Amino acid sequence: MTTTLDDLFDPASLLGRTFAMLVQHPRSTLLEVAERLNVPPRAAESALEALGQLEAVVRLTDGKGVVRWDAHAPEALSEAETRRRSQDLLRMQSAAARLGETFRSVRRTTDADGAVVAVYERRQLLADFEDLQHTAHTCVKVVERGPFLSDVETEERMFELKTSRITAGIDYQTLYQETIYQDPERLRHVLATNAVGAQARTLPDPPMKLIVADDRRAVLVLHTDERRGDPMGVRVGASPTLDLLVKTFGALWQMATPISVNPAEALDERDKAILTLMSMGATDDTIARRLGLSRRTVVRRTASLLERLGASTRFQAGVQATRRGWL
């Protein structure tokens, strides 16, 4: 069994007891060590030799030729061991990083032709996201939620790609997590792409991160921690799995609420009153009568509220207004 400095500071071990004894009784002879430890001289000698190999004690010879043993300062030993272990840890981390790169490299599956193919690298997932948009012929469906794969520069490039593809006639449906309203930069991108024809909706907590092109190919993100050894995502081709993902997206889309056009713009008290009555199922005539407004004014303001909330029905408007904290 290998002897380490852990044994040195273990009061239950013979090495720990020997070192502690020399700390208290410096410059002891072998017989004094054995006597104080109550062990045979041969056991004491073995312990001293082991401590000497650890450079925890030093062998001295006095002027009379008597061999004596003394301990080095415990703090210095502890600090030296800490430095050594830190260096070992750095070497281990460096070796693990190199092996990790090899691990992912030999598992890259760019040319694989299976229906479901594992993807191990963040950059490959991002490349797949771009490729599906570049090669889409009719439509792209996205479920976007944090944590995000892309940095600010990549996010801007993705925004430009999405805008160009919408301009080219590709239909985009993107389902966002509701936290998009607390992310000004991403919200700016959403509203800008909506302005050129994209559709966007929100859910409180979408269950996955996904992109589908033409209902024929998809990439499903499993996690965003590249240090893990398991796949970060999967490419999905024509298969029952793809059919399930497409149907799941459709169900989520129906449950989601259209994104607000002007989410940060405050409501005045009259609009809040109209929204409250709308959420209660009141008709335009009832709202007009309750608030002392003309029916034409109620119809106009109701239409404006539906637009601001990105809602197509009064029920959706009530849900969206509640989520925004407007009611």
Coordinates of C-alpha atoms in Angstrom, one line a residue:
M1 CA 0.0 0.0 0.0
T2 CA 1.3 3.4 -0.9
T3 CA 2.1 5.8 2.0
T4 CA 0.9 9.3 1.6
L5 CA 0.9 12.5 3.7
D6 CA -2.7 11.6 4.6
D7 CA -1.2 9.0 6.8
L8 CA 1.1 11.6 8.3
F9 CA -1.8 13.5 9.8
D10 CA -3.9 10.5 10.8
P11 CA -3.5 10.2 14.6
A12 CA -4.7 6.6 14.5
S13 CA -1.9 5.4 12.1
L14 CA 1.6 4.4 13.3
L15 CA 3.0 7.1 10.9
G16 CA 0.7 9.7 12.3
R17 CA 1.6 8.8 15.9
T18 CA 5.3 8.7 15.1
F19 CA 5.3 12.1 13.4
A20 CA 3.2 13.6 16.3
M21 CA 5.6 12.2 18.8
L22 CA 8.6 13.8 17.0
V23 CA 6.8 17.1 16.9
Q24 CA 6.5 16.9 20.7
H25 CA 9.9 15.3 21.3
P26 CA 12.4 16.5 18.7
R27 CA 15.8 14.9 18.2
S28 CA 14.7 11.5 19.6
T29 CA 16.7 8.3 19.1
L30 CA 15.2 5.1 17.6
L31 CA 14.9 3.5 21.1
E32 CA 13.2 6.6 22.5
V33 CA 10.7 6.6 19.6
A34 CA 9.9 3.0 20.2
E35 CA 9.6 3.4 23.9
R36 CA 7.3 6.5 23.7
L37 CA 5.1 4.7 21.1
N38 CA 5.2 1.5 22.9
V39 CA 6.1 -0.5 19.8
P40 CA 9.0 -2.8 18.9
P41 CA 12.1 -1.0 17.7
R42 CA 11.8 -2.6 14.3
A43 CA 8.2 -1.2 13.9
A44 CA 9.5 2.3 14.9
E45 CA 12.4 2.0 12.5
S46 CA 10.0 1.1 9.6
A47 CA 7.8 4.1 10.5
L48 CA 10.8 6.5 10.6
E49 CA 12.0 5.2 7.2
A50 CA 8.6 5.7 5.7
L51 CA 8.4 9.2 7.1
G52 CA 11.9 9.9 5.7
Q53 CA 10.7 8.9 2.2
L54 CA 7.9 11.4 2.6
E55 CA 10.5 14.0 3.7
A56 CA 8.5 14.5 6.8
V57 CA 11.4 13.7 9.1
V58 CA 15.1 14.1 9.0
R59 CA 17.9 11.8 10.2
L60 CA 20.6 13.6 12.2
T61 CA 23.8 12.4 13.8
D62 CA 25.0 14.3 16.9
G63 CA 28.6 15.0 18.0
K64 CA 28.8 11.6 19.7
G65 CA 27.7 9.7 16.6
V66 CA 24.2 9.0 18.0
V67 CA 21.5 8.9 15.3
R68 CA 18.5 11.1 16.2
W69 CA 15.3 11.9 14.4
D70 CA 13.4 15.2 14.1
A71 CA 10.2 16.3 12.4
H72 CA 9.8 19.0 9.7
A73 CA 7.3 21.8 10.3
P74 CA 3.8 20.4 9.7
E75 CA 2.5 23.6 8.0
A76 CA 5.3 23.5 5.4
L77 CA 4.5 19.8 4.7
S78 CA 0.8 20.6 4.3
E79 CA 1.4 23.5 2.0
A80 CA 3.8 21.5 -0.1
E81 CA 1.3 18.7 -0.4
T82 CA -1.4 21.2 -1.4
R83 CA 0.7 22.6 -4.1
R84 CA 1.6 19.1 -5.4
R85 CA -2.1 18.1 -5.4
S86 CA -3.0 21.3 -7.2
Q87 CA -0.4 20.6 -9.9
D88 CA -1.7 17.0 -10.2
L89 CA -5.3 18.3 -10.5
L90 CA -4.3 20.7 -13.3
R91 CA -2.5 17.9 -15.1
M92 CA -5.6 15.7 -14.7
Q93 CA -7.9 18.4 -16.0
S94 CA -5.6 19.1 -19.0
A95 CA -5.5 15.4 -19.8
A96 CA -9.2 15.0 -19.3
A97 CA -9.8 18.0 -21.7
R98 CA -7.6 16.4 -24.4
L99 CA -9.3 13.0 -23.9
G100 CA -12.7 14.7 -24.0
E101 CA -11.9 16.3 -27.3
T102 CA -10.8 12.9 -28.7
F103 CA -14.0 11.4 -27.2
R104 CA -16.2 13.8 -29.0
S105 CA -14.1 13.8 -32.1
V106 CA -14.4 10.0 -32.7
R107 CA -18.1 10.1 -32.0
R108 CA -18.9 12.9 -34.4
T109 CA -21.7 11.7 -36.6
T110 CA -21.9 14.2 -39.4
D111 CA -22.0 11.5 -42.1
A112 CA -24.2 9.1 -40.3
D113 CA -27.4 8.2 -42.1
G114 CA -29.6 6.8 -39.2
A115 CA -33.1 8.1 -38.5
V116 CA -31.9 9.3 -35.1
V117 CA -28.3 10.4 -34.8
A118 CA -26.5 11.6 -31.6
V119 CA -24.7 15.0 -31.6
Y120 CA -22.0 15.6 -29.0
E121 CA -20.7 19.1 -29.7
R122 CA -22.3 22.6 -29.2
R123 CA -20.8 23.9 -32.5
Q124 CA -22.3 21.0 -34.4
L125 CA -25.7 21.7 -32.9
L126 CA -25.4 25.3 -33.9
A127 CA -24.3 24.3 -37.4
D128 CA -27.3 21.9 -37.7
F129 CA -29.7 24.8 -36.6
E130 CA -28.2 26.9 -39.4
D131 CA -28.3 24.1 -42.0
L132 CA -32.0 23.3 -41.3
Q133 CA -32.9 26.9 -41.9
H134 CA -30.7 27.4 -45.0
T135 CA -32.1 24.2 -46.6
A136 CA -35.8 24.6 -45.7
H137 CA -38.1 24.8 -48.6
T138 CA -41.4 25.7 -47.0
C139 CA -41.4 26.1 -43.2
V140 CA -39.4 26.1 -40.1
K141 CA -40.8 25.4 -36.6
V142 CA -38.8 26.2 -33.5
V143 CA -39.2 25.8 -29.8
E144 CA -36.7 28.2 -28.1
R145 CA -35.9 28.2 -24.4
G146 CA -32.9 28.7 -22.2
P147 CA -30.2 27.9 -21.5
F148 CA -29.1 29.1 -24.9
L149 CA -26.5 27.5 -27.1
S150 CA -25.4 30.7 -28.9
D151 CA -23.4 33.7 -27.8
V152 CA -24.3 37.3 -28.8
E153 CA -22.4 37.2 -32.1
T154 CA -24.0 33.9 -33.1
E155 CA -27.4 35.1 -32.0
E156 CA -27.1 38.1 -34.3
R157 CA -26.1 35.9 -37.2
M158 CA -29.1 33.6 -36.6
F159 CA -31.4 36.6 -36.5
E160 CA -30.1 37.8 -39.9
L161 CA -30.5 34.3 -41.3
K162 CA -34.0 34.0 -40.0
T163 CA -34.9 37.4 -41.5
S164 CA -33.5 36.5 -44.9
R165 CA -35.3 33.2 -45.0
I166 CA -38.6 34.8 -44.1
T167 CA -38.0 37.3 -46.8
A168 CA -37.4 34.4 -49.2
G169 CA -40.9 33.1 -48.4
I170 CA -40.1 30.5 -45.6
D171 CA -42.9 30.3 -43.0
Y172 CA -41.5 30.6 -39.5
Q173 CA -43.4 29.5 -36.3
T174 CA -41.4 30.0 -33.1
L175 CA -42.5 29.1 -29.7
Y176 CA -40.7 31.0 -26.9
Q177 CA -40.5 30.7 -23.2
E178 CA -42.3 33.6 -21.5
T179 CA -39.0 34.8 -20.1
I180 CA -38.5 36.3 -23.5
Y181 CA -40.2 39.4 -22.2
Q182 CA -37.3 39.9 -19.7
D183 CA -34.7 39.6 -22.5
P184 CA -34.7 42.9 -24.4
E185 CA -32.2 41.9 -27.1
R186 CA -34.0 38.6 -28.0
L187 CA -37.4 40.3 -27.7
R188 CA -36.2 42.9 -30.2
H189 CA -35.3 40.1 -32.6
V190 CA -38.7 38.5 -32.1
L191 CA -40.6 41.7 -32.8
A192 CA -38.5 42.5 -35.8
T193 CA -39.0 39.1 -37.4
N194 CA -42.7 39.3 -36.6
A195 CA -42.8 42.5 -38.5
V196 CA -41.6 40.8 -41.7
G197 CA -44.0 37.8 -41.4
A198 CA -42.9 35.4 -38.7
Q199 CA -45.3 34.0 -36.2
A200 CA -44.4 33.8 -32.5
R201 CA -46.1 32.5 -29.4
T202 CA -45.2 31.9 -25.8
L203 CA -45.7 29.3 -23.1
P204 CA -44.6 29.5 -19.5
D205 CA -42.3 26.6 -19.7
P206 CA -41.9 24.8 -23.1
P207 CA -40.8 21.2 -22.4
M208 CA -38.0 21.0 -25.0
K209 CA -35.7 22.9 -27.3
L210 CA -36.3 22.0 -31.0
I211 CA -36.1 23.0 -34.6
V212 CA -38.0 21.3 -37.5
A213 CA -37.6 22.0 -41.2
D214 CA -40.4 21.1 -43.7
D215 CA -41.6 18.5 -41.2
R216 CA -38.9 16.3 -42.7
R217 CA -35.9 16.9 -40.5
A218 CA -35.4 18.0 -36.9
V219 CA -32.8 18.6 -34.2
L220 CA -33.8 18.1 -30.6
V221 CA -31.5 19.6 -27.9
L222 CA -31.1 17.4 -24.9
H223 CA -28.8 19.6 -22.8
T224 CA -26.2 22.4 -23.2
D225 CA -23.3 21.2 -21.0
E226 CA -20.5 20.1 -23.4
R227 CA -18.5 18.7 -20.6
R228 CA -20.9 15.8 -20.2
G229 CA -20.1 12.6 -22.1
D230 CA -23.6 11.9 -23.3
P231 CA -25.1 13.5 -26.5
M232 CA -26.1 17.1 -26.4
G233 CA -28.8 16.5 -28.9
V234 CA -30.1 14.3 -31.7
R235 CA -30.7 14.7 -35.4
V236 CA -34.0 13.2 -36.4
G237 CA -34.9 12.1 -39.9
A238 CA -38.0 10.6 -41.3
S239 CA -39.3 8.3 -38.6
P240 CA -42.0 7.8 -36.0
T241 CA -39.9 9.9 -33.7
L242 CA -40.0 12.8 -36.2
D243 CA -43.8 12.4 -36.6
L244 CA -44.2 12.6 -32.8
L245 CA -42.0 15.8 -32.6
V246 CA -44.1 17.5 -35.3
K247 CA -47.4 16.5 -33.6
T248 CA -46.0 17.7 -30.2
F249 CA -45.1 21.0 -31.7
G250 CA -48.6 21.4 -33.1
A251 CA -50.1 20.7 -29.8
L252 CA -47.8 23.1 -28.0
W253 CA -48.6 25.8 -30.6
Q254 CA -52.3 25.5 -30.0
M255 CA -51.8 25.9 -26.3
A256 CA -49.5 28.9 -26.6
T257 CA -50.4 32.5 -26.6
P258 CA -49.4 34.9 -29.5
I259 CA -46.7 37.2 -28.5
S260 CA -47.5 40.8 -27.6
V261 CA -46.8 43.5 -30.1
N262 CA -46.0 46.1 -27.5
P263 CA -45.4 44.2 -24.3
A264 CA -43.7 47.1 -22.4
E265 CA -46.4 49.7 -23.2
A266 CA -48.6 50.4 -20.1
L267 CA -52.4 50.2 -20.1
D268 CA -54.6 53.1 -19.1
E269 CA -57.4 52.5 -16.6
R270 CA -60.1 52.4 -19.3
D271 CA -58.3 49.7 -21.3
K272 CA -57.9 47.7 -18.1
A273 CA -61.6 48.0 -17.4
I274 CA -62.4 46.8 -21.0
L275 CA -60.0 43.9 -20.6
T276 CA -61.5 42.9 -17.3
L277 CA -65.0 42.9 -18.7
M278 CA -63.8 41.1 -21.9
S279 CA -62.2 38.3 -19.7
M280 CA -65.5 38.0 -17.9
G281 CA -67.3 37.3 -21.3
A282 CA -69.0 40.6 -21.6
T283 CA -70.1 41.6 -25.1
D284 CA -69.2 45.0 -26.7
D285 CA -72.7 46.3 -26.0
T286 CA -72.4 45.3 -22.3
I287 CA -69.0 46.9 -22.0
A288 CA -70.2 50.1 -23.7
R289 CA -73.2 50.3 -21.3
R290 CA -71.1 49.5 -18.2
L291 CA -68.4 52.1 -19.0
G292 CA -70.6 54.7 -20.5
L293 CA -68.8 54.5 -23.9
S294 CA -70.2 54.3 -27.5
R295 CA -70.2 50.8 -29.0
R296 CA -67.9 52.1 -31.8
T297 CA -65.3 53.2 -29.2
V298 CA -65.5 49.8 -27.5
V299 CA -65.1 47.9 -30.8
R300 CA -62.1 50.1 -31.8
R301 CA -60.3 49.8 -28.4
T302 CA -61.0 46.1 -28.2
A303 CA -59.4 45.6 -31.7
S304 CA -56.4 47.6 -30.5
L305 CA -56.0 45.5 -27.4
L306 CA -56.2 42.3 -29.3
E307 CA -53.5 43.5 -31.6
R308 CA -51.3 44.7 -28.8
L309 CA -51.7 41.3 -27.0
G310 CA -51.2 39.3 -30.2
A311 CA -54.5 37.6 -29.5
S312 CA -57.1 36.5 -32.0
T313 CA -59.9 35.8 -29.5
R314 CA -61.1 37.5 -26.3
F315 CA -60.2 34.4 -24.3
Q316 CA -56.6 34.6 -25.6
A317 CA -56.5 38.3 -24.8
G318 CA -57.6 37.6 -21.2
V319 CA -54.9 34.9 -20.8
Q320 CA -52.2 37.1 -22.3
A321 CA -53.2 40.1 -20.2
T322 CA -53.1 38.0 -17.0
R323 CA -49.7 36.7 -17.9
R324 CA -48.4 40.2 -18.5
G325 CA -49.7 41.3 -15.1
W326 CA -52.2 43.7 -16.7
L327 CA -55.2 42.2 -14.8

